[in-house]
């Protein structure tokens, strides 16, 4: 699990070198696909089915500005100065899954949008801080919700984090809203992906005709950060990594 997730971190770090105005999301997808396969893994998202029978056509999700998650890479979406792009990446390595996401700035981004990204990232780590054996899923969920709503942001409710292991999506679901003390009790050895999906405006979302891309209804930006972690008796172990990204930035 650690190796699979470290590879996701390295892939996102490789992509960070190429995120700039003028680059298409399909170009980023090709870079990620080649990087993952060159390191002996399979991009888990490629051909992953959704409930509508539509296999995902790419190796990463590229969600720009008001796209919350599951954006499909294409040649028409060209990154512009001031955009943000959330990239979600998954790998399958030696039978185990890695999964992580990061929202990148493209060129010069407004302070208002930077604050959304900063708050979402903070919420992720607050959630991880509550992911301790003996506590409950609701402790993670409420930590994320309270931090983001305090700043006036919307917390998407229709999409959640998840358990992860030999399958990319396993039980339990890990919502970004909830009450402390509620939900499944956390046990040492559990691996979960925590992924706040936070909107600058209203939390309401809708699905595009491609049956994948999820956007905010009010057209305002959204941020998405995700780590895969292992529950321990004390502090959780973060299996994925943002170090490769932030060393480049």
PDB file of C-alpha atoms in Angstrom, residues 25-244:
ATOM      1  CA  UNK A  25      -5.525  18.199 -19.824  1.00  0.00           C
ATOM      2  CA  UNK A  26      -5.002  15.382 -22.348  1.00  0.00           C
ATOM      3  CA  UNK A  27      -1.273  16.170 -22.446  1.00  0.00           C
ATOM      4  CA  UNK A  28      -1.173  15.806 -18.650  1.00  0.00           C
ATOM      5  CA  UNK A  29      -3.004  12.481 -18.898  1.00  0.00           C
ATOM      6  CA  UNK A  30      -0.449  11.094 -21.351  1.00  0.00           C
ATOM      7  CA  UNK A  31       2.420  12.124 -19.069  1.00  0.00           C
ATOM      8  CA  UNK A  32       0.768  10.411 -16.091  1.00  0.00           C
ATOM      9  CA  UNK A  33      -0.076   7.222 -17.995  1.00  0.00           C
ATOM     10  CA  UNK A  34       3.481   6.816 -19.250  1.00  0.00           C
ATOM     11  CA  UNK A  35       5.021   7.639 -15.848  1.00  0.00           C
ATOM     12  CA  UNK A  36       2.843   5.117 -13.982  1.00  0.00           C
ATOM     13  CA  UNK A  37       3.462   2.303 -16.472  1.00  0.00           C
ATOM     14  CA  UNK A  38       7.215   3.024 -16.601  1.00  0.00           C
ATOM     15  CA  UNK A  39       7.260   2.395 -12.843  1.00  0.00           C
ATOM     16  CA  UNK A  40       5.677  -1.044 -13.170  1.00  0.00           C
ATOM     17  CA  UNK A  41       2.135  -0.098 -12.149  1.00  0.00           C
ATOM     18  CA  UNK A  42      -1.266   0.198 -13.798  1.00  0.00           C
ATOM     19  CA  UNK A  43      -3.307   3.438 -13.789  1.00  0.00           C
ATOM     20  CA  UNK A  44      -6.393   2.277 -11.883  1.00  0.00           C
ATOM     21  CA  UNK A  45      -8.736   4.926 -13.256  1.00  0.00           C
ATOM     22  CA  UNK A  46      -8.290   3.804 -16.878  1.00  0.00           C
ATOM     23  CA  UNK A  47     -11.490   1.982 -17.972  1.00  0.00           C
ATOM     24  CA  UNK A  48     -12.903   2.119 -14.422  1.00  0.00           C
ATOM     25  CA  UNK A  49     -16.694   1.685 -14.811  1.00  0.00           C
ATOM     26  CA  UNK A  50     -19.315   4.018 -13.391  1.00  0.00           C
ATOM     27  CA  UNK A  51     -22.939   3.081 -12.518  1.00  0.00           C
ATOM     28  CA  UNK A  52     -24.043   4.189 -15.997  1.00  0.00           C
ATOM     29  CA  UNK A  53     -21.792   1.677 -17.746  1.00  0.00           C
ATOM     30  CA  UNK A  54     -19.359   4.315 -19.011  1.00  0.00           C
ATOM     31  CA  UNK A  55     -15.711   3.303 -18.531  1.00  0.00           C
ATOM     32  CA  UNK A  56     -13.426   6.196 -17.590  1.00  0.00           C
ATOM     33  CA  UNK A  57     -11.378   6.950 -20.727  1.00  0.00           C
ATOM     34  CA  UNK A  58      -8.192   8.260 -19.104  1.00  0.00           C
ATOM     35  CA  UNK A  59      -5.550   7.573 -16.439  1.00  0.00           C
ATOM     36  CA  UNK A  60      -6.144  10.669 -14.260  1.00  0.00           C
ATOM     37  CA  UNK A  61      -9.098  12.922 -13.444  1.00  0.00           C
ATOM     38  CA  UNK A  62      -8.475  16.560 -14.415  1.00  0.00           C
ATOM     39  CA  UNK A  63     -11.064  18.907 -12.885  1.00  0.00           C
ATOM     40  CA  UNK A  64     -10.638  22.577 -13.806  1.00  0.00           C
ATOM     41  CA  UNK A  65     -12.140  25.524 -11.871  1.00  0.00           C
ATOM     42  CA  UNK A  66     -15.839  24.719 -11.221  1.00  0.00           C
ATOM     43  CA  UNK A  67     -15.317  21.005 -11.924  1.00  0.00           C
ATOM     44  CA  UNK A  68     -15.256  19.343  -8.509  1.00  0.00           C
ATOM     45  CA  UNK A  69     -14.071  15.849  -9.451  1.00  0.00           C
ATOM     46  CA  UNK A  70     -13.945  13.243 -12.240  1.00  0.00           C
ATOM     47  CA  UNK A  71     -13.062  15.696 -15.014  1.00  0.00           C
ATOM     48  CA  UNK A  72     -12.186  13.838 -18.224  1.00  0.00           C
ATOM     49  CA  UNK A  73      -8.890  14.852 -19.880  1.00  0.00           C
ATOM     50  CA  UNK A  74      -9.303  16.181 -23.423  1.00  0.00           C
ATOM     51  CA  UNK A  75      -7.610  18.253 -26.092  1.00  0.00           C
ATOM     52  CA  UNK A  76     -10.110  21.109 -25.870  1.00  0.00           C
ATOM     53  CA  UNK A  77      -9.441  22.073 -22.231  1.00  0.00           C
ATOM     54  CA  UNK A  78      -6.382  24.322 -22.345  1.00  0.00           C
ATOM     55  CA  UNK A  79      -5.088  25.601 -19.007  1.00  0.00           C
ATOM     56  CA  UNK A  80      -5.095  29.382 -18.608  1.00  0.00           C
ATOM     57  CA  UNK A  81      -3.381  31.762 -16.208  1.00  0.00           C
ATOM     58  CA  UNK A  82      -5.523  31.998 -13.052  1.00  0.00           C
ATOM     59  CA  UNK A  83      -7.110  28.541 -13.411  1.00  0.00           C
ATOM     60  CA  UNK A  84      -6.997  25.830 -10.785  1.00  0.00           C
ATOM     61  CA  UNK A  85      -6.886  22.140 -11.656  1.00  0.00           C
ATOM     62  CA  UNK A  86      -7.600  19.246  -9.322  1.00  0.00           C
ATOM     63  CA  UNK A  87      -5.808  16.082 -10.383  1.00  0.00           C
ATOM     64  CA  UNK A  88      -6.891  12.762  -8.906  1.00  0.00           C
ATOM     65  CA  UNK A  89      -4.592   9.810  -9.546  1.00  0.00           C
ATOM     66  CA  UNK A  90      -4.704   6.098  -8.754  1.00  0.00           C
ATOM     67  CA  UNK A  91      -2.224   3.260  -9.221  1.00  0.00           C
ATOM     68  CA  UNK A  92      -2.328  -0.501  -8.863  1.00  0.00           C
ATOM     69  CA  UNK A  93       1.075  -1.886  -7.878  1.00  0.00           C
ATOM     70  CA  UNK A  94       1.709  -5.499  -6.866  1.00  0.00           C
ATOM     71  CA  UNK A  95      -1.986  -6.024  -6.111  1.00  0.00           C
ATOM     72  CA  UNK A  96      -2.518  -2.931  -3.940  1.00  0.00           C
ATOM     73  CA  UNK A  97      -4.031   0.462  -4.691  1.00  0.00           C
ATOM     74  CA  UNK A  98      -2.793   4.005  -4.237  1.00  0.00           C
ATOM     75  CA  UNK A  99      -5.061   7.065  -4.457  1.00  0.00           C
ATOM     76  CA  UNK A 100      -4.380  10.758  -3.917  1.00  0.00           C
ATOM     77  CA  UNK A 101      -5.472  14.140  -5.260  1.00  0.00           C
ATOM     78  CA  UNK A 102      -4.123  17.682  -5.269  1.00  0.00           C
ATOM     79  CA  UNK A 103      -5.466  21.022  -6.507  1.00  0.00           C
ATOM     80  CA  UNK A 104      -2.834  23.014  -8.415  1.00  0.00           C
ATOM     81  CA  UNK A 105      -2.675  26.704  -9.263  1.00  0.00           C
ATOM     82  CA  UNK A 106      -2.023  27.610 -12.906  1.00  0.00           C
ATOM     83  CA  UNK A 107       0.066  30.774 -13.073  1.00  0.00           C
ATOM     84  CA  UNK A 108      -1.189  33.635 -10.890  1.00  0.00           C
ATOM     85  CA  UNK A 109      -4.356  32.726  -8.982  1.00  0.00           C
ATOM     86  CA  UNK A 110      -6.524  35.156  -6.987  1.00  0.00           C
ATOM     87  CA  UNK A 111      -6.105  35.377  -3.227  1.00  0.00           C
ATOM     88  CA  UNK A 112      -9.758  34.367  -2.835  1.00  0.00           C
ATOM     89  CA  UNK A 113      -9.150  31.092  -4.667  1.00  0.00           C
ATOM     90  CA  UNK A 114      -5.861  30.494  -2.838  1.00  0.00           C
ATOM     91  CA  UNK A 115      -7.761  30.706   0.440  1.00  0.00           C
ATOM     92  CA  UNK A 116     -10.216  28.026  -0.763  1.00  0.00           C
ATOM     93  CA  UNK A 117      -7.305  25.725  -1.589  1.00  0.00           C
ATOM     94  CA  UNK A 118      -5.538  26.438   1.691  1.00  0.00           C
ATOM     95  CA  UNK A 119      -8.672  25.782   3.746  1.00  0.00           C
ATOM     96  CA  UNK A 120      -9.443  22.531   1.912  1.00  0.00           C
ATOM     97  CA  UNK A 121      -5.901  21.279   2.437  1.00  0.00           C
ATOM     98  CA  UNK A 122      -6.053  22.225   6.116  1.00  0.00           C
ATOM     99  CA  UNK A 123      -9.352  20.332   6.437  1.00  0.00           C
ATOM    100  CA  UNK A 124      -7.711  17.212   5.008  1.00  0.00           C
ATOM    101  CA  UNK A 125      -5.019  17.263   7.678  1.00  0.00           C
ATOM    102  CA  UNK A 126      -7.547  18.010  10.428  1.00  0.00           C
ATOM    103  CA  UNK A 127      -9.475  14.939   9.279  1.00  0.00           C
ATOM    104  CA  UNK A 128      -6.286  12.862   9.334  1.00  0.00           C
ATOM    105  CA  UNK A 129      -5.565  14.134  12.851  1.00  0.00           C
ATOM    106  CA  UNK A 130      -8.859  12.573  13.970  1.00  0.00           C
ATOM    107  CA  UNK A 131      -8.178   9.259  12.230  1.00  0.00           C
ATOM    108  CA  UNK A 132      -7.041   7.307  15.276  1.00  0.00           C
ATOM    109  CA  UNK A 133      -7.908   3.770  16.364  1.00  0.00           C
ATOM    110  CA  UNK A 134     -10.811   3.856  18.816  1.00  0.00           C
ATOM    111  CA  UNK A 135     -12.390   6.972  17.346  1.00  0.00           C
ATOM    112  CA  UNK A 136     -15.200   7.010  14.768  1.00  0.00           C
ATOM    113  CA  UNK A 137     -15.596   7.996  11.131  1.00  0.00           C
ATOM    114  CA  UNK A 138     -17.785  10.887  12.265  1.00  0.00           C
ATOM    115  CA  UNK A 139     -14.783  12.400  14.050  1.00  0.00           C
ATOM    116  CA  UNK A 140     -12.991  12.699  10.697  1.00  0.00           C
ATOM    117  CA  UNK A 141     -16.089  13.933   8.889  1.00  0.00           C
ATOM    118  CA  UNK A 142     -17.019  16.593  11.421  1.00  0.00           C
ATOM    119  CA  UNK A 143     -13.458  17.949  11.557  1.00  0.00           C
ATOM    120  CA  UNK A 144     -13.539  18.539   7.789  1.00  0.00           C
ATOM    121  CA  UNK A 145     -17.041  19.999   7.789  1.00  0.00           C
ATOM    122  CA  UNK A 146     -16.537  22.353  10.724  1.00  0.00           C
ATOM    123  CA  UNK A 147     -13.307  23.814   9.359  1.00  0.00           C
ATOM    124  CA  UNK A 148     -14.681  24.498   5.880  1.00  0.00           C
ATOM    125  CA  UNK A 149     -18.130  25.733   6.839  1.00  0.00           C
ATOM    126  CA  UNK A 150     -16.555  28.103   9.373  1.00  0.00           C
ATOM    127  CA  UNK A 151     -14.962  29.845   6.380  1.00  0.00           C
ATOM    128  CA  UNK A 152     -18.290  29.963   4.517  1.00  0.00           C
ATOM    129  CA  UNK A 153     -17.498  27.191   2.028  1.00  0.00           C
ATOM    130  CA  UNK A 154     -19.782  24.421   0.783  1.00  0.00           C
ATOM    131  CA  UNK A 155     -19.081  20.784   1.658  1.00  0.00           C
ATOM    132  CA  UNK A 156     -20.119  18.376  -1.110  1.00  0.00           C
ATOM    133  CA  UNK A 157     -22.268  15.602   0.344  1.00  0.00           C
ATOM    134  CA  UNK A 158     -22.972  13.335  -2.616  1.00  0.00           C
ATOM    135  CA  UNK A 159     -19.328  12.222  -2.927  1.00  0.00           C
ATOM    136  CA  UNK A 160     -17.165  10.687  -0.208  1.00  0.00           C
ATOM    137  CA  UNK A 161     -13.802   9.251   0.637  1.00  0.00           C
ATOM    138  CA  UNK A 162     -13.546   5.479   0.939  1.00  0.00           C
ATOM    139  CA  UNK A 163     -11.776   2.423   2.184  1.00  0.00           C
ATOM    140  CA  UNK A 164      -8.939   1.230  -0.028  1.00  0.00           C
ATOM    141  CA  UNK A 165      -6.744  -1.854  -0.332  1.00  0.00           C
ATOM    142  CA  UNK A 166      -6.779  -4.582  -2.958  1.00  0.00           C
ATOM    143  CA  UNK A 167      -9.727  -2.704  -4.488  1.00  0.00           C
ATOM    144  CA  UNK A 168      -9.643   1.024  -5.141  1.00  0.00           C
ATOM    145  CA  UNK A 169     -13.042   1.586  -3.509  1.00  0.00           C
ATOM    146  CA  UNK A 170     -13.828  -0.477  -0.415  1.00  0.00           C
ATOM    147  CA  UNK A 171     -15.979  -0.004   2.675  1.00  0.00           C
ATOM    148  CA  UNK A 172     -16.373   2.182   4.596  1.00  0.00           C
ATOM    149  CA  UNK A 173     -17.458   5.401   2.903  1.00  0.00           C
ATOM    150  CA  UNK A 174     -15.777   8.445   4.468  1.00  0.00           C
ATOM    151  CA  UNK A 175     -18.087  11.495   4.215  1.00  0.00           C
ATOM    152  CA  UNK A 176     -16.828  15.052   4.627  1.00  0.00           C
ATOM    153  CA  UNK A 177     -19.723  15.943   6.909  1.00  0.00           C
ATOM    154  CA  UNK A 178     -21.059  14.296  10.055  1.00  0.00           C
ATOM    155  CA  UNK A 179     -21.165  14.230  13.829  1.00  0.00           C
ATOM    156  CA  UNK A 180     -18.426  13.298  16.236  1.00  0.00           C
ATOM    157  CA  UNK A 181     -18.798   9.852  17.761  1.00  0.00           C
ATOM    158  CA  UNK A 182     -20.971   8.583  14.911  1.00  0.00           C
ATOM    159  CA  UNK A 183     -20.193   5.940  12.323  1.00  0.00           C
ATOM    160  CA  UNK A 184     -17.840   2.979  12.133  1.00  0.00           C
ATOM    161  CA  UNK A 185     -15.209   2.688  14.843  1.00  0.00           C
ATOM    162  CA  UNK A 186     -11.703   3.035  13.446  1.00  0.00           C
ATOM    163  CA  UNK A 187      -9.377   0.065  13.963  1.00  0.00           C
ATOM    164  CA  UNK A 188      -5.605  -0.219  13.612  1.00  0.00           C
ATOM    165  CA  UNK A 189      -4.691  -1.530  10.183  1.00  0.00           C
ATOM    166  CA  UNK A 190      -7.648  -0.004   8.328  1.00  0.00           C
ATOM    167  CA  UNK A 191      -6.672   1.948   5.225  1.00  0.00           C
ATOM    168  CA  UNK A 192      -8.907   4.796   4.070  1.00  0.00           C
ATOM    169  CA  UNK A 193      -8.780   7.647   1.574  1.00  0.00           C
ATOM    170  CA  UNK A 194      -9.870  10.992   3.052  1.00  0.00           C
ATOM    171  CA  UNK A 195     -10.751  13.543   0.369  1.00  0.00           C
ATOM    172  CA  UNK A 196     -12.445  16.861   1.139  1.00  0.00           C
ATOM    173  CA  UNK A 197     -14.332  18.230  -1.901  1.00  0.00           C
ATOM    174  CA  UNK A 198     -15.087  21.843  -1.043  1.00  0.00           C
ATOM    175  CA  UNK A 199     -16.843  24.587  -3.025  1.00  0.00           C
ATOM    176  CA  UNK A 200     -16.362  28.337  -2.852  1.00  0.00           C
ATOM    177  CA  UNK A 201     -20.118  28.899  -3.027  1.00  0.00           C
ATOM    178  CA  UNK A 202     -23.139  26.643  -2.732  1.00  0.00           C
ATOM    179  CA  UNK A 203     -22.464  22.936  -2.148  1.00  0.00           C
ATOM    180  CA  UNK A 204     -24.898  21.812  -4.876  1.00  0.00           C
ATOM    181  CA  UNK A 205     -23.434  19.942  -7.837  1.00  0.00           C
ATOM    182  CA  UNK A 206     -24.501  18.366 -11.132  1.00  0.00           C
ATOM    183  CA  UNK A 207     -23.157  15.798 -13.605  1.00  0.00           C
ATOM    184  CA  UNK A 208     -22.111  16.697 -17.139  1.00  0.00           C
ATOM    185  CA  UNK A 209     -23.421  14.736 -20.159  1.00  0.00           C
ATOM    186  CA  UNK A 210     -20.135  12.770 -20.265  1.00  0.00           C
ATOM    187  CA  UNK A 211     -21.532  10.927 -17.179  1.00  0.00           C
ATOM    188  CA  UNK A 212     -18.322  11.634 -15.281  1.00  0.00           C
ATOM    189  CA  UNK A 213     -17.493  15.311 -14.723  1.00  0.00           C
ATOM    190  CA  UNK A 214     -19.108  16.804 -11.605  1.00  0.00           C
ATOM    191  CA  UNK A 215     -19.494  20.607 -11.525  1.00  0.00           C
ATOM    192  CA  UNK A 216     -20.758  23.183  -9.049  1.00  0.00           C
ATOM    193  CA  UNK A 217     -24.257  24.416  -9.881  1.00  0.00           C
ATOM    194  CA  UNK A 218     -23.354  28.048  -9.251  1.00  0.00           C
ATOM    195  CA  UNK A 219     -20.221  27.874 -11.417  1.00  0.00           C
ATOM    196  CA  UNK A 220     -17.879  28.822  -8.581  1.00  0.00           C
ATOM    197  CA  UNK A 221     -14.511  27.067  -8.092  1.00  0.00           C
ATOM    198  CA  UNK A 222     -14.037  23.878  -6.083  1.00  0.00           C
ATOM    199  CA  UNK A 223     -10.981  22.289  -4.465  1.00  0.00           C
ATOM    200  CA  UNK A 224     -10.095  18.640  -3.846  1.00  0.00           C
ATOM    201  CA  UNK A 225      -7.243  17.224  -1.776  1.00  0.00           C
ATOM    202  CA  UNK A 226      -6.852  13.532  -0.895  1.00  0.00           C
ATOM    203  CA  UNK A 227      -4.493  11.295   1.049  1.00  0.00           C
ATOM    204  CA  UNK A 228      -4.586   7.556   1.620  1.00  0.00           C
ATOM    205  CA  UNK A 229      -3.781   6.754   5.247  1.00  0.00           C
ATOM    206  CA  UNK A 230      -3.344   3.756   7.543  1.00  0.00           C
ATOM    207  CA  UNK A 231      -5.062   3.851  10.929  1.00  0.00           C
ATOM    208  CA  UNK A 232      -2.736   3.273  13.888  1.00  0.00           C
ATOM    209  CA  UNK A 233      -3.168   3.193  17.669  1.00  0.00           C
ATOM    210  CA  UNK A 234      -1.724   6.690  17.751  1.00  0.00           C
ATOM    211  CA  UNK A 235      -1.156   9.104  14.892  1.00  0.00           C
ATOM    212  CA  UNK A 236      -2.291   7.851  11.476  1.00  0.00           C
ATOM    213  CA  UNK A 237       0.359   7.054   8.872  1.00  0.00           C
ATOM    214  CA  UNK A 238      -0.039   9.018   5.636  1.00  0.00           C
ATOM    215  CA  UNK A 239       0.802   6.555   2.862  1.00  0.00           C
ATOM    216  CA  UNK A 240       0.596   9.013  -0.033  1.00  0.00           C
ATOM    217  CA  UNK A 241       2.701  12.164  -0.297  1.00  0.00           C
ATOM    218  CA  UNK A 242       2.536  15.811  -1.376  1.00  0.00           C
ATOM    219  CA  UNK A 243       6.288  16.281  -0.880  1.00  0.00           C
ATOM    220  CA  UNK A 244       7.154  15.705  -4.543  1.00  0.00           C
TER     221      UNK A 244
END
